[in-house]
Coordinates of C-alpha atoms and ligand atoms in Angstrom, one line a residue:
X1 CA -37.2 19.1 39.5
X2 CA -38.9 21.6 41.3
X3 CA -38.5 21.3 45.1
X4 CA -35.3 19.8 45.2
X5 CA -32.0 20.9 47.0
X6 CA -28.4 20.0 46.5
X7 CA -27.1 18.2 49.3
X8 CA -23.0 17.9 49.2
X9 CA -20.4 17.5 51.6
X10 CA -21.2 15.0 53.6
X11 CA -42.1 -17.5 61.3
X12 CA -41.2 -18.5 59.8
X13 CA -39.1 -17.6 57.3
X14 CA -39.6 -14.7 55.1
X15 CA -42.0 -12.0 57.7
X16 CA -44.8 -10.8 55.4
X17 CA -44.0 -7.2 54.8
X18 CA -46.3 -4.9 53.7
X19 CA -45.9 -3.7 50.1
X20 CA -43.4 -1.0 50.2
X21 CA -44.0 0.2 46.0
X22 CA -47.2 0.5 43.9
X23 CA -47.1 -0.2 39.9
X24 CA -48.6 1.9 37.7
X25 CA -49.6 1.3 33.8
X26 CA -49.7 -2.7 33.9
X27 CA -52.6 -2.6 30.8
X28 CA -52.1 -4.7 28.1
X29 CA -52.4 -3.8 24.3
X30 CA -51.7 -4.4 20.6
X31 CA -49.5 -1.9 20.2
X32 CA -48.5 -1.0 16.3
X33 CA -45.0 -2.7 16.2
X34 CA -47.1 -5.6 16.4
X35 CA -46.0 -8.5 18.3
X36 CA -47.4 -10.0 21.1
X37 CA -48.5 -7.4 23.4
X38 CA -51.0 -9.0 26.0
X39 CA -50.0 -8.7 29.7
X40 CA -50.0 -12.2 31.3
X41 CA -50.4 -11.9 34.9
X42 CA -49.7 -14.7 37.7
X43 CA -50.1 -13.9 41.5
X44 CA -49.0 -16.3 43.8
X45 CA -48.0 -16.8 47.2
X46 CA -44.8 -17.8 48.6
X47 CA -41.7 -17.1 50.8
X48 CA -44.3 -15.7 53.0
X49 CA -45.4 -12.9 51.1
X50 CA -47.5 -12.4 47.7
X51 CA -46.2 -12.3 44.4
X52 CA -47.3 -11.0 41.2
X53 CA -45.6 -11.7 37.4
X54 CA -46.7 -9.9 34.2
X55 CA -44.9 -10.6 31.3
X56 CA -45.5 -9.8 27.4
X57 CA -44.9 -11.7 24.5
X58 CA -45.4 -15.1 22.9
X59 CA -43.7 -17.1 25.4
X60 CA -44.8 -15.0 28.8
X61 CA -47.3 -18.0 29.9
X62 CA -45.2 -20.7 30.3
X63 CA -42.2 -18.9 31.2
X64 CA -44.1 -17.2 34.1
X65 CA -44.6 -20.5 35.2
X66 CA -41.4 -21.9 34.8
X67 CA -40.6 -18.4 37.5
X68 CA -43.1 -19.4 39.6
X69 CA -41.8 -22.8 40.1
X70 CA -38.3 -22.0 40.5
X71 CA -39.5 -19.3 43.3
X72 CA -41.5 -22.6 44.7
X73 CA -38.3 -24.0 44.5
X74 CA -36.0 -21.8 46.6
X75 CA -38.6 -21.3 49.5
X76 CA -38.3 -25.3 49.8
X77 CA -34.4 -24.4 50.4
X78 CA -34.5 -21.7 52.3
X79 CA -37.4 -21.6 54.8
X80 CA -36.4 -21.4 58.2
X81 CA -39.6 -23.4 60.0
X82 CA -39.5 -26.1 57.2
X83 CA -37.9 -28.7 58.8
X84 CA -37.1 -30.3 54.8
X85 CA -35.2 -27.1 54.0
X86 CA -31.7 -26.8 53.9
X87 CA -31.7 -23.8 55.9
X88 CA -33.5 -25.8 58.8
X89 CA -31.1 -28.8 58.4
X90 CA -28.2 -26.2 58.6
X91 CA -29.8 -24.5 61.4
X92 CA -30.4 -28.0 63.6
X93 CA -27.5 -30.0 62.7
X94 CA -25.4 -29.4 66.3
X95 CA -22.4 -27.6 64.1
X96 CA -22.1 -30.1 62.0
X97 CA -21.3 -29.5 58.2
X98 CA -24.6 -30.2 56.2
X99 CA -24.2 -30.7 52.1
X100 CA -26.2 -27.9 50.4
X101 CA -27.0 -26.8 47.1
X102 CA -25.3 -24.9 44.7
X103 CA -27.6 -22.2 45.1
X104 CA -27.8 -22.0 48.7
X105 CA -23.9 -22.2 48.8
X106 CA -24.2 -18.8 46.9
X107 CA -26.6 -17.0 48.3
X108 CA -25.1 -17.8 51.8
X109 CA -21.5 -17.0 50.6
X110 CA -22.9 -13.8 48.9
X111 CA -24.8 -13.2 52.4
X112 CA -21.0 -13.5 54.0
X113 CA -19.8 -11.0 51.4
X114 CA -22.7 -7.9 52.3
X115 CA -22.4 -8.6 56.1
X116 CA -18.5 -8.4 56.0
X117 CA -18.9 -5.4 53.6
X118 CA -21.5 -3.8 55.2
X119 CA -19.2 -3.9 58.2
X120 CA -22.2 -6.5 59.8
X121 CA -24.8 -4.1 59.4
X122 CA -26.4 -7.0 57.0
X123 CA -26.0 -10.2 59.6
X124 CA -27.6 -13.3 58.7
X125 CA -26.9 -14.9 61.6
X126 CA -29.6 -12.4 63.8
X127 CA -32.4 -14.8 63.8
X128 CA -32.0 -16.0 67.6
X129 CA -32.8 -12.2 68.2
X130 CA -35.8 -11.5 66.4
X131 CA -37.2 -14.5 67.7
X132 CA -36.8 -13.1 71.0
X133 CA -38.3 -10.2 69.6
X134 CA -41.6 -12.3 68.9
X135 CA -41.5 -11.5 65.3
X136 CA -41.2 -15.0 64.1
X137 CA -44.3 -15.4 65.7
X138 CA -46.0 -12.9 65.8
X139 CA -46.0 -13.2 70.1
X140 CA -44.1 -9.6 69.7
X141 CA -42.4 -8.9 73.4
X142 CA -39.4 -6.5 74.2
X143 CA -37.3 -9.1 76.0
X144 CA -35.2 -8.6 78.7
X145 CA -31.4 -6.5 78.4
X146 CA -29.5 -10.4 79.6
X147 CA -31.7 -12.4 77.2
X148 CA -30.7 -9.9 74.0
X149 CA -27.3 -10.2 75.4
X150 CA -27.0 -14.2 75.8
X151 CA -28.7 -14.2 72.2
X152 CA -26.2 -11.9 70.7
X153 CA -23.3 -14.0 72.2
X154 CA -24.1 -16.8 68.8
X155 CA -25.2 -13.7 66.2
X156 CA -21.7 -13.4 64.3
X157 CA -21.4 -13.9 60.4
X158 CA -17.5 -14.9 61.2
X159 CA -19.5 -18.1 62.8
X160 CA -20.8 -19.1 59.6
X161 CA -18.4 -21.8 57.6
X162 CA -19.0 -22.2 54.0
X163 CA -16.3 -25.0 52.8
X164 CA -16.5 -27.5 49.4
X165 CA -20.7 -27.4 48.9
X166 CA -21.2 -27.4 53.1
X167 CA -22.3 -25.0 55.6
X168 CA -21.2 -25.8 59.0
X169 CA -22.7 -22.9 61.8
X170 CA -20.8 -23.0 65.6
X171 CA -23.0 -23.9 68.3
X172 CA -25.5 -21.7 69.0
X173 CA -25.8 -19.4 65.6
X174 CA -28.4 -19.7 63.2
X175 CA -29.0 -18.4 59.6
X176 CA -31.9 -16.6 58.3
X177 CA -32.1 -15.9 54.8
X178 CA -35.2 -13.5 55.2
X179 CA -32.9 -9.9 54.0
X180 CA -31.3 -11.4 50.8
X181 CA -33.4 -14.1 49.8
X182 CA -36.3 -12.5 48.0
X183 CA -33.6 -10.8 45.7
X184 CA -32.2 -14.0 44.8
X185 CA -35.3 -14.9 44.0
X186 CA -36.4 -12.0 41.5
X187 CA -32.9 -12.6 40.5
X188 CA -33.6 -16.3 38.9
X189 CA -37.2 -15.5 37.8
X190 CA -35.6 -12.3 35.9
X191 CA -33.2 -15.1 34.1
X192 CA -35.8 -17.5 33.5
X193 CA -37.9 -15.1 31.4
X194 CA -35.2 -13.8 29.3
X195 CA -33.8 -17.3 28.8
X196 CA -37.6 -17.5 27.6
X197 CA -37.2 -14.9 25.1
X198 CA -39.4 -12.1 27.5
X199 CA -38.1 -8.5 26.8
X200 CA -40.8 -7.0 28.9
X201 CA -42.1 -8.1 32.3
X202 CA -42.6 -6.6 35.9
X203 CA -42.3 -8.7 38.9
X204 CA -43.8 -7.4 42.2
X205 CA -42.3 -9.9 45.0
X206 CA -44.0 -9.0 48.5
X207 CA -43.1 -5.1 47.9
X208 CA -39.3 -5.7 46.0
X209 CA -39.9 -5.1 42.0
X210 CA -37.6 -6.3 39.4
X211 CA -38.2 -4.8 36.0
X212 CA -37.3 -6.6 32.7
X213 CA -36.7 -4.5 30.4
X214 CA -39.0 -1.7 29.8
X215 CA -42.8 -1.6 29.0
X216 CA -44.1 -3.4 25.5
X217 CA -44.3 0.2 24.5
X218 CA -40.9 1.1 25.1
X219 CA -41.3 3.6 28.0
X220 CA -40.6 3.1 31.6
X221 CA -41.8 1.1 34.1
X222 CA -43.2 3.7 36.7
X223 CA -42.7 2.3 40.6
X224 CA -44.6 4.1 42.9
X225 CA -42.4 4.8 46.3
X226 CA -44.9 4.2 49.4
X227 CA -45.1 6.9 52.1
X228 CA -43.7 4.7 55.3
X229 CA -46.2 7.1 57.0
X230 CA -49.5 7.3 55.6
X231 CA -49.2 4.3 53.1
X232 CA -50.1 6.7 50.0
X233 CA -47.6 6.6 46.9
X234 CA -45.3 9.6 47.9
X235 CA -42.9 9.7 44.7
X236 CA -42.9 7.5 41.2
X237 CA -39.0 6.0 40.2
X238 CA -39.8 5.7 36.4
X239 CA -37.1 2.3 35.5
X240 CA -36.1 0.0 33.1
X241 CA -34.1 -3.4 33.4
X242 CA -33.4 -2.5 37.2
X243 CA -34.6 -3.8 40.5
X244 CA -35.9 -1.4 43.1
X245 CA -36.4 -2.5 46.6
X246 CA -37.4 -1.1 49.8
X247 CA -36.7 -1.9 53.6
X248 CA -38.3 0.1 56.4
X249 CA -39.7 -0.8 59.9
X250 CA -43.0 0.5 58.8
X251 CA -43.6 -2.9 57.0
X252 CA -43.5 -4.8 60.0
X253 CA -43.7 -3.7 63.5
X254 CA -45.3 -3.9 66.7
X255 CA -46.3 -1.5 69.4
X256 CA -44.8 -1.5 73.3
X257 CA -46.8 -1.2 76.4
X258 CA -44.4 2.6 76.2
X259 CA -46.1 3.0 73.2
X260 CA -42.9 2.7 71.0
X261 CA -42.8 1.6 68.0
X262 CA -40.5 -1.7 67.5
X263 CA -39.6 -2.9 63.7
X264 CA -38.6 -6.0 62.5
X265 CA -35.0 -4.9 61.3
X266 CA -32.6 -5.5 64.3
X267 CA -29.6 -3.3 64.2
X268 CA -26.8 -6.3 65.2
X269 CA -24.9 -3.7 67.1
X270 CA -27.1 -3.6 70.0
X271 CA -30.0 -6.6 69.6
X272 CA -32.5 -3.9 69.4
X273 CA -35.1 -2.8 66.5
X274 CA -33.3 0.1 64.6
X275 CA -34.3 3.0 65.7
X276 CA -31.9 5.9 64.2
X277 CA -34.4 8.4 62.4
X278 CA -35.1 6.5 59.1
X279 CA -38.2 5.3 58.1
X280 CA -37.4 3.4 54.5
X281 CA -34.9 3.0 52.3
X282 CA -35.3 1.9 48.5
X283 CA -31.9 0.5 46.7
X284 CA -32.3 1.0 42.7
X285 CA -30.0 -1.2 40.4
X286 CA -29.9 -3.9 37.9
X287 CA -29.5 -7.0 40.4
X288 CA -32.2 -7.4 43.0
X289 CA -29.9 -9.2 45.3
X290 CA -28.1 -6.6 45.6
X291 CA -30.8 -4.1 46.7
X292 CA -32.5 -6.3 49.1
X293 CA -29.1 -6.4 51.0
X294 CA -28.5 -3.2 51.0
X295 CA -31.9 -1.8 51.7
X296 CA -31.7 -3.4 54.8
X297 CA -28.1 -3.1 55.4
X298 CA -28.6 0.6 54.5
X299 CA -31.6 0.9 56.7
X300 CA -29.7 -0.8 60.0
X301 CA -26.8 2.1 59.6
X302 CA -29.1 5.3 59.0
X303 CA -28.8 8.2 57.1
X304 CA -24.9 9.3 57.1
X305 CA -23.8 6.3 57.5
X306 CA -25.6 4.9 54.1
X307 CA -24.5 8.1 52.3
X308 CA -20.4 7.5 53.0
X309 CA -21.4 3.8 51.9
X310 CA -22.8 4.9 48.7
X311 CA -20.4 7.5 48.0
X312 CA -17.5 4.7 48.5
X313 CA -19.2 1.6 46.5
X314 CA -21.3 3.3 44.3
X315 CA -23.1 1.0 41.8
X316 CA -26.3 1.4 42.9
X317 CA -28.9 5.0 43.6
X318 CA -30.9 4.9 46.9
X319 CA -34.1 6.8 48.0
X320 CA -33.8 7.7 51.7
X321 CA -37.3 8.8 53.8
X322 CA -36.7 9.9 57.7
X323 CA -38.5 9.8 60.6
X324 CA -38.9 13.6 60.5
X325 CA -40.4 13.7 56.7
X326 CA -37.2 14.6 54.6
X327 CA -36.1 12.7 51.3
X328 CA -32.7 12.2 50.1
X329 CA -31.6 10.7 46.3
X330 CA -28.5 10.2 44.8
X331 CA -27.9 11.6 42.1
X332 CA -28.0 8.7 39.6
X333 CA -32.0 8.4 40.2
X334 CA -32.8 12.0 40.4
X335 CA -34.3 12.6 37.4
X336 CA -36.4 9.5 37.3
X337 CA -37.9 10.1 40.7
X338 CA -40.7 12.7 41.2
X339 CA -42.8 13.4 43.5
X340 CA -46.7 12.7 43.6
X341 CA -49.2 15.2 43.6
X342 CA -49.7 16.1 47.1
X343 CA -46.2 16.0 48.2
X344 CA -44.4 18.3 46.2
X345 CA -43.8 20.4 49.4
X346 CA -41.5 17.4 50.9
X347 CA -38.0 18.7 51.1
X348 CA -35.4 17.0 49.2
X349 CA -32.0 16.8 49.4
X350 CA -29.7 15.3 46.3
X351 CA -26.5 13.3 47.5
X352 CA -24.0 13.9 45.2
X353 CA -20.3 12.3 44.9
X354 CA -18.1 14.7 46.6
Ligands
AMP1 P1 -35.9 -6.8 54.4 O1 -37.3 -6.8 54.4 O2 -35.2 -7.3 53.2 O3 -35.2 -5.6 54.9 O4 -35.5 -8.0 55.4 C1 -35.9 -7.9 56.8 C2 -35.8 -9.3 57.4 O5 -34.5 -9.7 57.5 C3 -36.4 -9.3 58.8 O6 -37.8 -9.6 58.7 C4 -35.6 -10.4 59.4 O7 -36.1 -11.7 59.0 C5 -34.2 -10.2 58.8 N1 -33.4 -9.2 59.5 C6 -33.7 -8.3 60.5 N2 -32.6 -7.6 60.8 C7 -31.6 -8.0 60.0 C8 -30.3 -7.6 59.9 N3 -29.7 -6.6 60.6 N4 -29.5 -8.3 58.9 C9 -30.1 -9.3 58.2 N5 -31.3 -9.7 58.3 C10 -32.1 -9.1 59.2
MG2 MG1 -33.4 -6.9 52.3

């Protein structure tokens, strides 16, 4: 790939983020293998955000439904303002243990497992601080040094209890599922249309994609990567069966009186919107929980610190774009990712496994 260097050595509940990927080639045909080759298409909104289904094949209507519903379905568990949620009941219930669902049981415990992994870099217990943030309500304010403090005193995943189907929080700490949960959710829908018999479907939920299998005509799904700068598509990641999703403070943000620019991804270490030379990063592999906790995990540590991650758990490519214009790929994704016309001056740098 030309251009490219070796790099070695080294509110409610879900915000509405911006779409952080483009798709390319969703056309439907009748394609000579025959077979059902018409693109059904839903768009919907939930969780805060829009989503968009296509599917092929004979059974694509009703299973996209069936997705739809089940998405419908987890944003009535997990919404943080929706005082009928689970989330919410856990959230109000003055530390006392509060019966959940299977599914919210493992998308909390799974939570628990990225934060403690991510050495807290993923913490779902950081609502209290982007609410003082404003970005729960869009009142955006830089609060004070002692109110960031007090808040953080309650942010601790090690506060969160999960025991025999209940969550039980200490006083103080409350979850947000608003990093994890739309992974989950592409997760489900992904089952639901293969349980349905779908072989080929693309699902666009608020910016994260999750691919089922490849396109009706056997070739890759193209994903365009957004430019966190401009908003143009900077590069295409050509997939198949994988989820690719993207965190980056350009999705949501607001400006300061100082003119700085605050995101909505708060870096637990310090109560304050990340602000360590990254703009977005974009997590490829096959399970879109996955990706959506790293992407923001990833995105909280910055650039070295996400390459020694990757480099020790593997299991997954990445797509790094920094503040000052440079890319950086691992070397899993290289050759599916090029760059767009326009940007083929963009230095990029290949991580490799040492
Ligand atoms: P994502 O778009 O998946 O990167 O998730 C960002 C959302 O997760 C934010 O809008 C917050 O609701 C929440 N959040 C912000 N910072 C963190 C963090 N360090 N860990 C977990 N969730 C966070
Ligand atoms: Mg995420």
């Amino acid at each position: 790939m030309e251009g490219i260097r070796t790099q070695t050595g080294q509110r409610n509940w879900f915000l509405i983020c911006g779409l952080s990927v483009v798709l390319f080639g969703l056309t439907a045909c009748a394609g000579p293998r025959g077979g059902d080759r018409t693109a059904h298409s839903e768009s919907f909104f939930a969780m805060d955000t829009y989503m968009t289904f296509t599917a092929y094949g004979e059974n694509a209507e009703s299973a996209l439904r069936q997705a739809e519903n089940r998405i419908t379905e987890l944003e009535g568990l997990w919404s943080v303002t929706d005082t009928g949620s689970e989330i919410y009941q856990v959230n109000h219930s003055g530390g006392q243990p509060v019966a959940v669902s299977g599914e919210t049981e493992e998308l909390v415990s799974f939570a628990l497992v990225m934060a403690e992994n991510t050495g807290g870099a993923l913490e779902p217990t950081i609502y209290p601080v982007l609410r003082a943030w404003g970005f729960t309500t869009d009142e955006n304010r830089v609060p004070a040094d002692h109110e960031i403090a007090e808040r953080l005193a309650n942010v601790g995943y090690d506060r969160v209890h999960v025991e025999n189907g209940t969550i039980t929080l200490e006083t103080g700490t409350m979850l947000d599922l608003g990093a994890v949960g739309k992974g989950y959710a592409g997760d489900e829908a992904v089952q639901i249309l293969r349980e349905n018999g779908v072989s080929s479907a693309l699902l666009d939920i608020g910016g994260n994609i999750q691919a089922v299998g490849a396109k009706p005509d056997g070739s890759y799904w193209r994903v365009g990567l957004k430019d966190p700068f401009s908003g143009g598509v900077l590069g295409v990641i050509q997939v198949k069966d994988a989820a690719v999703v993207t965190s980056g403070s350009y999705e949501r943000y607001f400006i300061g009186e100082n003119g700085k620019r605050y995101g909505h991804i708060i870096d637990p270490a310090t109560g304050n919107p990340v602000d360590n030379g990254l703009a977005s990063v974009t997590v490829i592999s096959g399970e879109g929980k996955l990706c959506d906790a790293l992407s923001t995990a990833l995105f909280v540590m910055g650039l070295e610190r996400a390459e020694d991650y990757w480099r020790q758990n593997k299991g997954f490519d990445m797509i790094l774009v920094t503040e000052d214009g440079n890319l950086y790929v691992t070397e899993g994704i290289r050759d599916q990712f090029s760059l767009q016309d326009g940007y083929e001056d963009m230095a990029v740098d290949v991580v490799e496994f040492e």
